[in-house]
PDB file of C-alpha atoms in Angstrom:
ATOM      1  CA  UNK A   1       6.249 -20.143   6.100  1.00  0.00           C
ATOM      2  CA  UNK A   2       9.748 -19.146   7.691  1.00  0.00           C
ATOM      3  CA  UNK A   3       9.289 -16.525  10.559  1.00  0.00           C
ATOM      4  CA  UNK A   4      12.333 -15.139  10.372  1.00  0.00           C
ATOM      5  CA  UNK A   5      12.432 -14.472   6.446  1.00  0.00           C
ATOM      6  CA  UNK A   6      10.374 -12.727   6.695  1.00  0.00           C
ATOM      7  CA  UNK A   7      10.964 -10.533   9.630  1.00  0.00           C
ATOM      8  CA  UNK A   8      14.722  -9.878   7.972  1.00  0.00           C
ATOM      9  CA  UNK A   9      11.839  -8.493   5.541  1.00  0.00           C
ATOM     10  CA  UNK A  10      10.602  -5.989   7.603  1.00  0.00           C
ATOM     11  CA  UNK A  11      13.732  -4.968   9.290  1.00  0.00           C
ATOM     12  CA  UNK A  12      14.985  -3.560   5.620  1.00  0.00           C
ATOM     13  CA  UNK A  13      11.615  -1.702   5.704  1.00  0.00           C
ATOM     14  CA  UNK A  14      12.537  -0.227   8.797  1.00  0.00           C
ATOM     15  CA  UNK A  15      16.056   0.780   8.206  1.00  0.00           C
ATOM     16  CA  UNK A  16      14.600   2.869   5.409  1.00  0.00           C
ATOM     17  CA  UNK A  17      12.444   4.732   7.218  1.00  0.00           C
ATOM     18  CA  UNK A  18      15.251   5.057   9.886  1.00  0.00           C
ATOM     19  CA  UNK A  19      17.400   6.446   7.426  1.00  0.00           C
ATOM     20  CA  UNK A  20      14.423   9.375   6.136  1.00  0.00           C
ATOM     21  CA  UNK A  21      14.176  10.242   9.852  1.00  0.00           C
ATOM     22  CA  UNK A  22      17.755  10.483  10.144  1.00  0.00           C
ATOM     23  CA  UNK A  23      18.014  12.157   6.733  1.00  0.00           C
ATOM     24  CA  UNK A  24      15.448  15.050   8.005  1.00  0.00           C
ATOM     25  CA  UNK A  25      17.851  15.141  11.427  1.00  0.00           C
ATOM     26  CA  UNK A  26      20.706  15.783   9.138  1.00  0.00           C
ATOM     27  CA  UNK A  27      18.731  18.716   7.149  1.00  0.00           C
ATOM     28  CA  UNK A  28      18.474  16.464   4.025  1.00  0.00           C
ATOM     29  CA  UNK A  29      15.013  16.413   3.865  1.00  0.00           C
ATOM     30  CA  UNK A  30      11.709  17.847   5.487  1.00  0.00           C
ATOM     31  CA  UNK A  31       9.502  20.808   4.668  1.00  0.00           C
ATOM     32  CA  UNK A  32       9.748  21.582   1.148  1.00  0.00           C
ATOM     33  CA  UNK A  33      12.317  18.740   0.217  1.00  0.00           C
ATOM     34  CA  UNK A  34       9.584  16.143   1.384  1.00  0.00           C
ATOM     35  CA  UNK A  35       7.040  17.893  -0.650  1.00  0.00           C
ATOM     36  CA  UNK A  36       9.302  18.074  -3.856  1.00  0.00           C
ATOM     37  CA  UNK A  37      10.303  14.389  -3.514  1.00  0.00           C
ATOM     38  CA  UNK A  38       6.469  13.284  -3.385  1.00  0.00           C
ATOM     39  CA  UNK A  39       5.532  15.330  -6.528  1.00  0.00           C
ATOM     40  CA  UNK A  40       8.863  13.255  -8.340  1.00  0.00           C
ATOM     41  CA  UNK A  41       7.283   9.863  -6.604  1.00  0.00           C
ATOM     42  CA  UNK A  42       3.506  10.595  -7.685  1.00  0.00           C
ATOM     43  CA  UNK A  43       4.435  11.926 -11.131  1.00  0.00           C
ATOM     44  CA  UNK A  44       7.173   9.934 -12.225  1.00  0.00           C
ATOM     45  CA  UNK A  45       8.507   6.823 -10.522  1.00  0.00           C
ATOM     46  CA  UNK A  46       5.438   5.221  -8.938  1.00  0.00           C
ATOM     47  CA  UNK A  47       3.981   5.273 -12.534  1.00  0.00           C
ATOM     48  CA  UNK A  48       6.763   3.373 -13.914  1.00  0.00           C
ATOM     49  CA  UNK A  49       6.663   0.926 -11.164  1.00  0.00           C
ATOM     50  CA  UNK A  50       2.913  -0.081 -11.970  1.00  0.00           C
ATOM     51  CA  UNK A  51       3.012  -0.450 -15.323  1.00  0.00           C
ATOM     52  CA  UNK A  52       6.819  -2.368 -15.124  1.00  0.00           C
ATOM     53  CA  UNK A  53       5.604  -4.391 -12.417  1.00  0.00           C
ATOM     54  CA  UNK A  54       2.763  -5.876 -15.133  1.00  0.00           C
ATOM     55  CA  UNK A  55       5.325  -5.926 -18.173  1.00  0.00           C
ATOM     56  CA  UNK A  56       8.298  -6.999 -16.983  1.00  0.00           C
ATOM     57  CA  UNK A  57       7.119 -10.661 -15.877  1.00  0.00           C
ATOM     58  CA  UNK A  58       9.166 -13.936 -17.704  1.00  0.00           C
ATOM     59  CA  UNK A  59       5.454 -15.064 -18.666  1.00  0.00           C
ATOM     60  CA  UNK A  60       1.972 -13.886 -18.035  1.00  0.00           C
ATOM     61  CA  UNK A  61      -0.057 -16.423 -16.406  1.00  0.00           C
ATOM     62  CA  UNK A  62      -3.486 -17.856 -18.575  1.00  0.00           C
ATOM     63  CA  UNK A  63      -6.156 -14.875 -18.676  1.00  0.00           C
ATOM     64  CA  UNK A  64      -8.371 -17.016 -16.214  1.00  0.00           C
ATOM     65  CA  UNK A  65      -5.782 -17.043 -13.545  1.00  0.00           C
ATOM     66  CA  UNK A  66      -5.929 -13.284 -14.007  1.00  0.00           C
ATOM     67  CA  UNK A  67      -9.346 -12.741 -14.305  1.00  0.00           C
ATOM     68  CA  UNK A  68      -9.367 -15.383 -10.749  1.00  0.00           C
ATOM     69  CA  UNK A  69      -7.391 -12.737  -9.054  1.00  0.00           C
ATOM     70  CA  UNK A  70      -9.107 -10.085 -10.124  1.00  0.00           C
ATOM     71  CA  UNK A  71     -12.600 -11.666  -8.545  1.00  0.00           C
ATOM     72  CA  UNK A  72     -10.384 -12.577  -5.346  1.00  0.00           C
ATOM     73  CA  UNK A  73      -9.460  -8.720  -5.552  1.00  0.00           C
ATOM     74  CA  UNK A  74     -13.135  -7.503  -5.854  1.00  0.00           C
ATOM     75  CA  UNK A  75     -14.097  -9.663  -2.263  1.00  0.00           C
ATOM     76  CA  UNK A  76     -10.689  -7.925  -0.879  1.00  0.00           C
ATOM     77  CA  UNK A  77     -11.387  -4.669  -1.497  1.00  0.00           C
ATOM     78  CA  UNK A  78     -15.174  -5.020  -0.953  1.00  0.00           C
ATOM     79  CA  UNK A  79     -13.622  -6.333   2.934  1.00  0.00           C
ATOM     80  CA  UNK A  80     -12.154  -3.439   3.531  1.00  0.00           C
ATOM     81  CA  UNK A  81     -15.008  -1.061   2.297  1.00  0.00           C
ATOM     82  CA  UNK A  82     -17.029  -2.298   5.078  1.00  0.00           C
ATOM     83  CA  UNK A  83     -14.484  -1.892   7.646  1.00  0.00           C
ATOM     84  CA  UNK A  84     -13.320   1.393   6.470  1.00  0.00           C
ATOM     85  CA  UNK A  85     -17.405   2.689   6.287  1.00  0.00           C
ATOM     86  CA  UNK A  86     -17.787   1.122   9.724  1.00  0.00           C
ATOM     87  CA  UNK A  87     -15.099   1.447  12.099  1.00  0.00           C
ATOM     88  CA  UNK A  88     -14.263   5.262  11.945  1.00  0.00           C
ATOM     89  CA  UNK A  89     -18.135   5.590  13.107  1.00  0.00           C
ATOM     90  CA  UNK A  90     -17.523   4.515  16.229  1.00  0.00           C
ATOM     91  CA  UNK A  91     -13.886   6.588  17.099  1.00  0.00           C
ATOM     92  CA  UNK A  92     -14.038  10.199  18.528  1.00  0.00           C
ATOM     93  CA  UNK A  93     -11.603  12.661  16.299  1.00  0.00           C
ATOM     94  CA  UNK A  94     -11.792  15.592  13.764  1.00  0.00           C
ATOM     95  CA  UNK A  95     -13.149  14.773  10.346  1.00  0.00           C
ATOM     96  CA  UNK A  96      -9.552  14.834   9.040  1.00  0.00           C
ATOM     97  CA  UNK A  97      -8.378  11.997  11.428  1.00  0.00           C
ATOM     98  CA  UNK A  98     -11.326  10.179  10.456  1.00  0.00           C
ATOM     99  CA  UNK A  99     -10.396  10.873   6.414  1.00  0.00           C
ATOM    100  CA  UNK A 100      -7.471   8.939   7.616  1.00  0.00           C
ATOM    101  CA  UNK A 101      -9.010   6.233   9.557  1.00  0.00           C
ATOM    102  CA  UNK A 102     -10.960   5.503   6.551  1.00  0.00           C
ATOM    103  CA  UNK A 103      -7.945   5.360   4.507  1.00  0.00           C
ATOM    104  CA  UNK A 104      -6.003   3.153   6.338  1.00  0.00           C
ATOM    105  CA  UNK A 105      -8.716   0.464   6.980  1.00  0.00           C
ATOM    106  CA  UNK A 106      -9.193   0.921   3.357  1.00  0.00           C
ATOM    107  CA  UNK A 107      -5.356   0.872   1.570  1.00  0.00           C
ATOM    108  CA  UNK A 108      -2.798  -1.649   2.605  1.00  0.00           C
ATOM    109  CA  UNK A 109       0.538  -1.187   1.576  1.00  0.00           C
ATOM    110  CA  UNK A 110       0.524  -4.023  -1.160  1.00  0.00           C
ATOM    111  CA  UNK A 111       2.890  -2.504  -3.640  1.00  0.00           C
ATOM    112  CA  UNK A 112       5.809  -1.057  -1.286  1.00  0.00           C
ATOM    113  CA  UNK A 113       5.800  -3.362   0.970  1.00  0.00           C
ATOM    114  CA  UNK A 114       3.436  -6.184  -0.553  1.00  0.00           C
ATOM    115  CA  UNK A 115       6.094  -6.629  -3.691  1.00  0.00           C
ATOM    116  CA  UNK A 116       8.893  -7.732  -1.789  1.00  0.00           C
ATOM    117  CA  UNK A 117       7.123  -9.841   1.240  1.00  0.00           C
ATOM    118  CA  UNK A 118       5.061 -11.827  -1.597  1.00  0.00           C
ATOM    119  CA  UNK A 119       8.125 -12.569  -3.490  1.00  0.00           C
ATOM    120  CA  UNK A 120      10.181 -13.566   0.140  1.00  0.00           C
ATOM    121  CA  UNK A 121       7.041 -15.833   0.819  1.00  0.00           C
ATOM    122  CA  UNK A 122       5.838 -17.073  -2.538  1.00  0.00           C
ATOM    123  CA  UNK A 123       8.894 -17.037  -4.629  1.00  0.00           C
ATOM    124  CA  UNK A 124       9.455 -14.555  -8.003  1.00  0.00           C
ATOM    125  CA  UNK A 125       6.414 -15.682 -10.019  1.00  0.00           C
ATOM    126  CA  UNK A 126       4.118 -13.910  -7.306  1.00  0.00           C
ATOM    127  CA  UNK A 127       5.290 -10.788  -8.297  1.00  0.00           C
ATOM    128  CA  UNK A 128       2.740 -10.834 -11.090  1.00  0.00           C
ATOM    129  CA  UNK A 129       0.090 -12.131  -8.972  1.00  0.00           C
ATOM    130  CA  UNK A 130       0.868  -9.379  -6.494  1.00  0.00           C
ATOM    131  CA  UNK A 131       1.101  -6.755  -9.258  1.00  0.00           C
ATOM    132  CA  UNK A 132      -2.545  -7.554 -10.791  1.00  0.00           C
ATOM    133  CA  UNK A 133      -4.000  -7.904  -7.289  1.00  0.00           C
ATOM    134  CA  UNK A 134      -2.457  -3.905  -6.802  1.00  0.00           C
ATOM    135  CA  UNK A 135      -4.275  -2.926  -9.493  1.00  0.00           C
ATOM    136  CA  UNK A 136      -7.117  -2.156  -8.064  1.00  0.00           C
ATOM    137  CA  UNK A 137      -6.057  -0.903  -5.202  1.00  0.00           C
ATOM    138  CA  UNK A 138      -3.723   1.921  -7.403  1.00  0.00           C
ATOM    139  CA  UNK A 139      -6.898   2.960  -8.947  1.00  0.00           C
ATOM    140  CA  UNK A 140      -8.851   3.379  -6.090  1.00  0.00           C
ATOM    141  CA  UNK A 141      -6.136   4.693  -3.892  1.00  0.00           C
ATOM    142  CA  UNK A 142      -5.360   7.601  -6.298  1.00  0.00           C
ATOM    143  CA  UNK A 143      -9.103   8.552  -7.307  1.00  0.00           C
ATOM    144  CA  UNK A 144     -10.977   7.765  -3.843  1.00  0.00           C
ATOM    145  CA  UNK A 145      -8.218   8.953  -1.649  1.00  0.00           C
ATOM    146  CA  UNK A 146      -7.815  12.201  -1.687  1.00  0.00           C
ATOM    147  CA  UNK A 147     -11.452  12.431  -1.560  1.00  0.00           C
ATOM    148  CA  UNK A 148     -11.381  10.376   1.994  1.00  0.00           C
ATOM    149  CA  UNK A 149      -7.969  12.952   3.046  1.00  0.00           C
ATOM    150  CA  UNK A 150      -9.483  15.994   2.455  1.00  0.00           C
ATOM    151  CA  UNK A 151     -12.737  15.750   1.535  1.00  0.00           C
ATOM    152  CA  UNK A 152     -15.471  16.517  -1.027  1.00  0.00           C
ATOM    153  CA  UNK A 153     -14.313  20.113  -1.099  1.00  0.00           C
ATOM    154  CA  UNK A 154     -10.505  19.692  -2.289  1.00  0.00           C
ATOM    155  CA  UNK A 155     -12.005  16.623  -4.441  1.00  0.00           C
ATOM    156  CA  UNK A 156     -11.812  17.863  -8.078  1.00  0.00           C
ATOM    157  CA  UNK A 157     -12.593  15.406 -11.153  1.00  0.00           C
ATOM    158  CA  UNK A 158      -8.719  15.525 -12.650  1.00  0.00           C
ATOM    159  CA  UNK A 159      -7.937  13.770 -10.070  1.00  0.00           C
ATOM    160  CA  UNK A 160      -9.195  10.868 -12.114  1.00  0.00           C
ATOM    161  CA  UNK A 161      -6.559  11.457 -14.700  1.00  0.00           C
ATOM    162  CA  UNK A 162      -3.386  11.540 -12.801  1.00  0.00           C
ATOM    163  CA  UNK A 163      -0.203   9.584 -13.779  1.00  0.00           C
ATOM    164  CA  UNK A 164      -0.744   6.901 -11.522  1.00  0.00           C
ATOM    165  CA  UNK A 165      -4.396   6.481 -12.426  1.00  0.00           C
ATOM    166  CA  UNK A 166      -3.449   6.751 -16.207  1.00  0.00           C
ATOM    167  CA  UNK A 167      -0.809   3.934 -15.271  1.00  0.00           C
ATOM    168  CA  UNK A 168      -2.990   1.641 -13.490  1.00  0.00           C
ATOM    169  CA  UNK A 169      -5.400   1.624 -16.359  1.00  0.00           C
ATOM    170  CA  UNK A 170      -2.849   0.430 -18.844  1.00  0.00           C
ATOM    171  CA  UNK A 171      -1.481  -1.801 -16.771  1.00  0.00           C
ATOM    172  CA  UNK A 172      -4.548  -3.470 -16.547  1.00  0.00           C
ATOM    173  CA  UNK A 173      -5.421  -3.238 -20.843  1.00  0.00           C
ATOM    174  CA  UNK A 174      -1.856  -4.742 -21.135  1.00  0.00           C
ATOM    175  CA  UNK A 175      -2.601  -7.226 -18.784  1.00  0.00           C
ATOM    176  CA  UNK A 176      -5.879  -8.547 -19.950  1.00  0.00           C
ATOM    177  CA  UNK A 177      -5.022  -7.944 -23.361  1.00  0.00           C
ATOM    178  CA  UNK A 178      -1.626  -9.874 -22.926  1.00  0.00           C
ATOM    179  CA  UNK A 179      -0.023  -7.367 -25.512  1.00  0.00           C
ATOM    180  CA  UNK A 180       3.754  -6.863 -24.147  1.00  0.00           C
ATOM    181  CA  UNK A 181       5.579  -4.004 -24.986  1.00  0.00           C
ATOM    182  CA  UNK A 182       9.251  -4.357 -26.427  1.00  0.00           C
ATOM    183  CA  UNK A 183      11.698  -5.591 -23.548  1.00  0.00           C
ATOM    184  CA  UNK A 184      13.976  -2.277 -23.668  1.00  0.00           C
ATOM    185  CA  UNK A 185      10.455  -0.117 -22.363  1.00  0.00           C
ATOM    186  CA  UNK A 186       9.938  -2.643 -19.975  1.00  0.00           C
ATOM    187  CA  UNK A 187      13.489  -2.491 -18.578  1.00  0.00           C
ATOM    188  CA  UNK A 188      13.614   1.483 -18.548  1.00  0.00           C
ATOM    189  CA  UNK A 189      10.380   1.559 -16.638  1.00  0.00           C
ATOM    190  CA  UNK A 190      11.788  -0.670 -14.165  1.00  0.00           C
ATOM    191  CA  UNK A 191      14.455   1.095 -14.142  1.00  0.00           C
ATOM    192  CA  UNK A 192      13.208   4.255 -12.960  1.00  0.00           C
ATOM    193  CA  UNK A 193      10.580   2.496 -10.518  1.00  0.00           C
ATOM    194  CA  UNK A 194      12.608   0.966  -9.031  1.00  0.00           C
ATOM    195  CA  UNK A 195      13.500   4.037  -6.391  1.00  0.00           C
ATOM    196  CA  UNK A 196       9.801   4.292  -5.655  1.00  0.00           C
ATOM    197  CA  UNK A 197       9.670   1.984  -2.600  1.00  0.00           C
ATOM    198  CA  UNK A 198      13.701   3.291  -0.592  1.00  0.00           C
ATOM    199  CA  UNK A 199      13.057   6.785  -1.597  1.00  0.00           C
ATOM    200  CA  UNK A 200       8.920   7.013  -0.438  1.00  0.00           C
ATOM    201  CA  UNK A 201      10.330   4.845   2.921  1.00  0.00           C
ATOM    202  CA  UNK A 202      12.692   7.544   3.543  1.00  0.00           C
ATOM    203  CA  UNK A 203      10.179  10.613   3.124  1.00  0.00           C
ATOM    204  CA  UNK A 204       7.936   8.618   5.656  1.00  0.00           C
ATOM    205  CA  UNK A 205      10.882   8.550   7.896  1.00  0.00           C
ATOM    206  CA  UNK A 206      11.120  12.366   7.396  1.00  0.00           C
ATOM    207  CA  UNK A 207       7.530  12.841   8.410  1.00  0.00           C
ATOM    208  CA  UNK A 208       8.000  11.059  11.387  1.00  0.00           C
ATOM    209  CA  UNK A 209      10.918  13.375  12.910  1.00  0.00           C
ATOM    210  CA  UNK A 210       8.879  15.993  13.759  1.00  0.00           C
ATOM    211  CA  UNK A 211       6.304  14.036  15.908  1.00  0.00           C
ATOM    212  CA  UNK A 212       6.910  12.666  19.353  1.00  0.00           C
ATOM    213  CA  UNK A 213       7.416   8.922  19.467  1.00  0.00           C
ATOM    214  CA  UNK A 214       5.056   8.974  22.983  1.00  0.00           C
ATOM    215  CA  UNK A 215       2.671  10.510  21.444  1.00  0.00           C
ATOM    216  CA  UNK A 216       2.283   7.818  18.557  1.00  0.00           C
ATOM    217  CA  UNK A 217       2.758   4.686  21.287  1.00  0.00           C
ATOM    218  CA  UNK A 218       0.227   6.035  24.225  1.00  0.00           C
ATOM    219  CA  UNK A 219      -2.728   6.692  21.058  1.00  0.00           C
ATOM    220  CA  UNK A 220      -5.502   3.819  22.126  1.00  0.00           C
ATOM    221  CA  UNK A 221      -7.315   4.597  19.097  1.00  0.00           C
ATOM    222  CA  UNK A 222      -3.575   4.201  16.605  1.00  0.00           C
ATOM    223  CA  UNK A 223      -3.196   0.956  18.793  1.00  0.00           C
ATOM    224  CA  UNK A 224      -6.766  -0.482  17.624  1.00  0.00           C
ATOM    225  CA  UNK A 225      -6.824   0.389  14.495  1.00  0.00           C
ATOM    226  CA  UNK A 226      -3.185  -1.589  13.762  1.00  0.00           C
ATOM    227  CA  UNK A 227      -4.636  -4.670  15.556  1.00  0.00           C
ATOM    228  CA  UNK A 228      -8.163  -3.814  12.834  1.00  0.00           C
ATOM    229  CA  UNK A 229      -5.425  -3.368  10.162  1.00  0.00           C
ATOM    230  CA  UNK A 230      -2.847  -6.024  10.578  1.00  0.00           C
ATOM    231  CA  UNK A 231      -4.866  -8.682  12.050  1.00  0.00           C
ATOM    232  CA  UNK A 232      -8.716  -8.719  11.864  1.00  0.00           C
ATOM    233  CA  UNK A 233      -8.836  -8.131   8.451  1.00  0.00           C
ATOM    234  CA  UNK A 234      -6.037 -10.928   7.469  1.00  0.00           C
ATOM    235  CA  UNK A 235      -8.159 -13.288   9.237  1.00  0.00           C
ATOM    236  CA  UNK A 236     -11.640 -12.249   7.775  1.00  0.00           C
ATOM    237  CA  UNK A 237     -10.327 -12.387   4.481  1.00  0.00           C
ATOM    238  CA  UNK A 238      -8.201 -16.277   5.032  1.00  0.00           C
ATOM    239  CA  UNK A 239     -11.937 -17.260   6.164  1.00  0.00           C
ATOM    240  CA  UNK A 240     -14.169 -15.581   3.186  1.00  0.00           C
ATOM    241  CA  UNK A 241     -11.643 -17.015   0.720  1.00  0.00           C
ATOM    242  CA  UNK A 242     -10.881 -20.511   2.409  1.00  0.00           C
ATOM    243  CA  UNK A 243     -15.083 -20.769   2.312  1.00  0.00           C
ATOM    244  CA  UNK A 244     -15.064 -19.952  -1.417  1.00  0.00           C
ATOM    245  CA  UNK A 245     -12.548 -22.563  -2.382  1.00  0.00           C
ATOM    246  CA  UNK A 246      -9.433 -20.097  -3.742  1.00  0.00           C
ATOM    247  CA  UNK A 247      -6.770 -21.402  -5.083  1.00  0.00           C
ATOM    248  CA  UNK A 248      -3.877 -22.050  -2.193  1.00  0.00           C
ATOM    249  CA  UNK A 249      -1.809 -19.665  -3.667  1.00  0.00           C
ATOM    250  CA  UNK A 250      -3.350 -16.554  -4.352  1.00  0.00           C
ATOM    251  CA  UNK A 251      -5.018 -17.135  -1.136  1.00  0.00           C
ATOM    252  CA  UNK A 252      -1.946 -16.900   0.592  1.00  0.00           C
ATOM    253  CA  UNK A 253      -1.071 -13.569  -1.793  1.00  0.00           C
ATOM    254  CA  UNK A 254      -3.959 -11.902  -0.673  1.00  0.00           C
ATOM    255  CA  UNK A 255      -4.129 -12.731   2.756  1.00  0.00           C
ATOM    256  CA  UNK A 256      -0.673 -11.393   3.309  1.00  0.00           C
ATOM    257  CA  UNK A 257      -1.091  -8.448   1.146  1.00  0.00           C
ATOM    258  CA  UNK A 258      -4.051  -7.784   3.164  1.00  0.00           C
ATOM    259  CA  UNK A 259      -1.865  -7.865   6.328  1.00  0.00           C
ATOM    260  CA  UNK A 260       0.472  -5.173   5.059  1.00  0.00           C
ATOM    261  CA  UNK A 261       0.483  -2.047   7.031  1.00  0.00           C
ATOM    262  CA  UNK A 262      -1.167   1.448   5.967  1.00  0.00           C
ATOM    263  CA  UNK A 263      -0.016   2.156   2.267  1.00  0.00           C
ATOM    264  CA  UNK A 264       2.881   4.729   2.308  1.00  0.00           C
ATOM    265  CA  UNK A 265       0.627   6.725  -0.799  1.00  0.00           C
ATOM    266  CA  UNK A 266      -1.589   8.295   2.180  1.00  0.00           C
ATOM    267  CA  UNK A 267       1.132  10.134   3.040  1.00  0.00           C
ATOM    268  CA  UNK A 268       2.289  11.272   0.034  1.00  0.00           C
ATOM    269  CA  UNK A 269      -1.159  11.997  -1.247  1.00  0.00           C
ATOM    270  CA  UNK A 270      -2.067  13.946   1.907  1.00  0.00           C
ATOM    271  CA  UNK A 271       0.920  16.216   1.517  1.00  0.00           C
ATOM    272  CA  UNK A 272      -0.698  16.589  -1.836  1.00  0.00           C
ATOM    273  CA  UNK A 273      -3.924  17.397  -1.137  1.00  0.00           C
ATOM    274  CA  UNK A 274      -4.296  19.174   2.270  1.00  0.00           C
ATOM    275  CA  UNK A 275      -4.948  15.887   4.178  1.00  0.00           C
ATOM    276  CA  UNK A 276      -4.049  15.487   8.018  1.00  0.00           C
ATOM    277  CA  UNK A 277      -0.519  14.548   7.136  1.00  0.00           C
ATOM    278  CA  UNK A 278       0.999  13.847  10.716  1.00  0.00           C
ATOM    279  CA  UNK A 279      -2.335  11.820  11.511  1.00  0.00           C
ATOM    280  CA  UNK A 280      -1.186  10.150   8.375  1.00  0.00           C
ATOM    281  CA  UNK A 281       2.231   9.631   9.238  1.00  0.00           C
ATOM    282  CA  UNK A 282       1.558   8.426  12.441  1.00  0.00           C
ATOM    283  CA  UNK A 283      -0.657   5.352  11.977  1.00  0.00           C
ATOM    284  CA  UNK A 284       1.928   4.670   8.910  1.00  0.00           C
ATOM    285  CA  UNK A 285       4.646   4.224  11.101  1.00  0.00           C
ATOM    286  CA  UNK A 286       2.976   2.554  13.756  1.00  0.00           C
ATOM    287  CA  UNK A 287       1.445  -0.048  11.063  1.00  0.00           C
ATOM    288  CA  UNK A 288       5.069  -0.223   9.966  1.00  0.00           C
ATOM    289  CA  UNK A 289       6.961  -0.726  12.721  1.00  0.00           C
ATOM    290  CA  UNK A 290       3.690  -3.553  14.537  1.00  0.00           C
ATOM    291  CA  UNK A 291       4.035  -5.547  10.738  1.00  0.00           C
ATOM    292  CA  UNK A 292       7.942  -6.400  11.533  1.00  0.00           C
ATOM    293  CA  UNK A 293       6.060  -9.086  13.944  1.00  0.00           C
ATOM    294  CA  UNK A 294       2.429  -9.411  13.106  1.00  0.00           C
ATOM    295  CA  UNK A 295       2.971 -10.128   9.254  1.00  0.00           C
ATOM    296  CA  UNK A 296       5.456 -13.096   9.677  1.00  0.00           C
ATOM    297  CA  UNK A 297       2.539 -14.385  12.802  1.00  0.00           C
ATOM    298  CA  UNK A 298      -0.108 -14.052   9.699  1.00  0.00           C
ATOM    299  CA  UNK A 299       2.408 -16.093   7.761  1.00  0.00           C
ATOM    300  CA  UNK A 300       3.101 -19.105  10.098  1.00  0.00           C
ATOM    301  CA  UNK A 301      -0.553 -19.256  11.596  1.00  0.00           C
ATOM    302  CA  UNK A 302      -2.780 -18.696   8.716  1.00  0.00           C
ATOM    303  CA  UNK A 303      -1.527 -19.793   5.433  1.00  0.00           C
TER     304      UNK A 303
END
């Protein structure tokens, strides 16, 4: 793997969310601009971008190779149930920090972020493989997120049938099913997904000018849980999948897409749901701003 492709990667992550915190500087965004741009990303664009990122593909892969990922996917998330039930134990903090300890250790960024550093690494055909290994992860990260955010209380059971949930689930029918819509649907939902990833970046950025950049760096507890995130749970997951014989490339798909920083959806979704948003924000941007070097080091050393 080339270091510095991938780091060029990261840096155009970065700029974006420079750009949201200088956007919020500016009075572009923040307060109820930020709120009004995640109800447009929840309800409207992020939908489009999971089902276009399954539709959209030259060719869909043999349904083994799917249903392979989708086993690799079950020992993935399964990883980061345990470390997202464990860690938090053991860390002093309010029961809304912890909501978002649990979260991140739980929900790497594998669509935002993951899309573009798969397809940098792997080449265009691991787009699919990336998109049907997100699956999941959209699923759970809409239904069992806000529940880890803000708790049992705010938990109510439409949550279950929100557009991104309703999108996930057809993106998987169409996928195992191998039914492909018309090109022209496939192209307008890319189309409008497509501003998903620069325009949630930017909102992140927005978050982050209200909160003291000391206060972020000098957190012991931010600090371990981006070396957890970013690092320790790459490495678990290279060794639980070298030892059950994967496949060389979706190996290398899933280890980096587990080394992707906290998913930028926490945010959004604790906006949404009464979460500890600045928590939130923070260990996104720290994740963020570690994985310019620590996913291109995952890269060269493991794969």
């Amino acid at each position: 793997m080339n270091f510095w492709d991938v780091f060029g990667e990261m840096l155009v992550i970065l700029f974006a969310i420079a750009a949201g915190y200088a956007a919020n500087r500016l009075g572009y965004l923040g307060g109820e601009a930020d709120q009004k741009v995640s109800k447009l990303l929840l309800n409207i664009t992020m939908p489009a971008m999971i089902v276009a990122a399954v539709i959209t593909g030259e060719e869909l892969p043999e349904l083994g190779t799917i249903l392979s990922i989708l086993e690799v996917g079950v020992v993935f998330y399964l990883l980061e149930a345990v470390f997202a039930l464990v860690v938090p134990r053991f860390l002093p903090g309010t029961q809304g920090q912890k909501g978002v300890w649990r979260y991140a250790l739980a929900f790497p960024n594998v669509g935002f972020i993951g899309y573009p550093v798969a397809v940098a690494l792997f080449g265009d055909g691991a787009l699919f493989y990336a998109a049907i290994l997100a699956l999941p992860f959209n699923l759970l990260s809409y239904s069992l997120g806000p529940l880890l955010l803000a708790g049992a209380a705010r938990f109510r059971w439409k949550q279950l049938f929100t557009p991104c949930i309703v999108a996930s689930v057809l993106g998987l029918v169409l996928a195992l099913t191998r039914l492909r819509p018309p090109a022209l649907v496939g192209e307008m939902l890319d189309f409008v997904g497509d501003i998903t990833v620069p325009l949630s970046l930017l909102v992140v950025g927005s978050l982050l000018a209200g909160m003291s950049a000391g206060q972020v760096l000098r957190s012991p507890k931010l600090w371990l849980l981006t070396a957890i995130r970013l690092l320790l749970l790459p490495v678990a997951l290279c060794l639980v999948l070298r030892a059950l014989g994967i496949d060389s490339l979706v190996l290398g798909i899933a280890v980096t897409q587990m080394a992707m920083p906290v998913a930028v959806n926490g945010t959004l979704l604790s906006m949404e749901y009464g979460g500890d948003t600045e928590c939130m924000a923070q260990i996104t941007f720290l994740t963020t701003a570690a994985s310019i070097v620590t996913i291109p080091i995952v890269a060269v050393l493991l794969l």
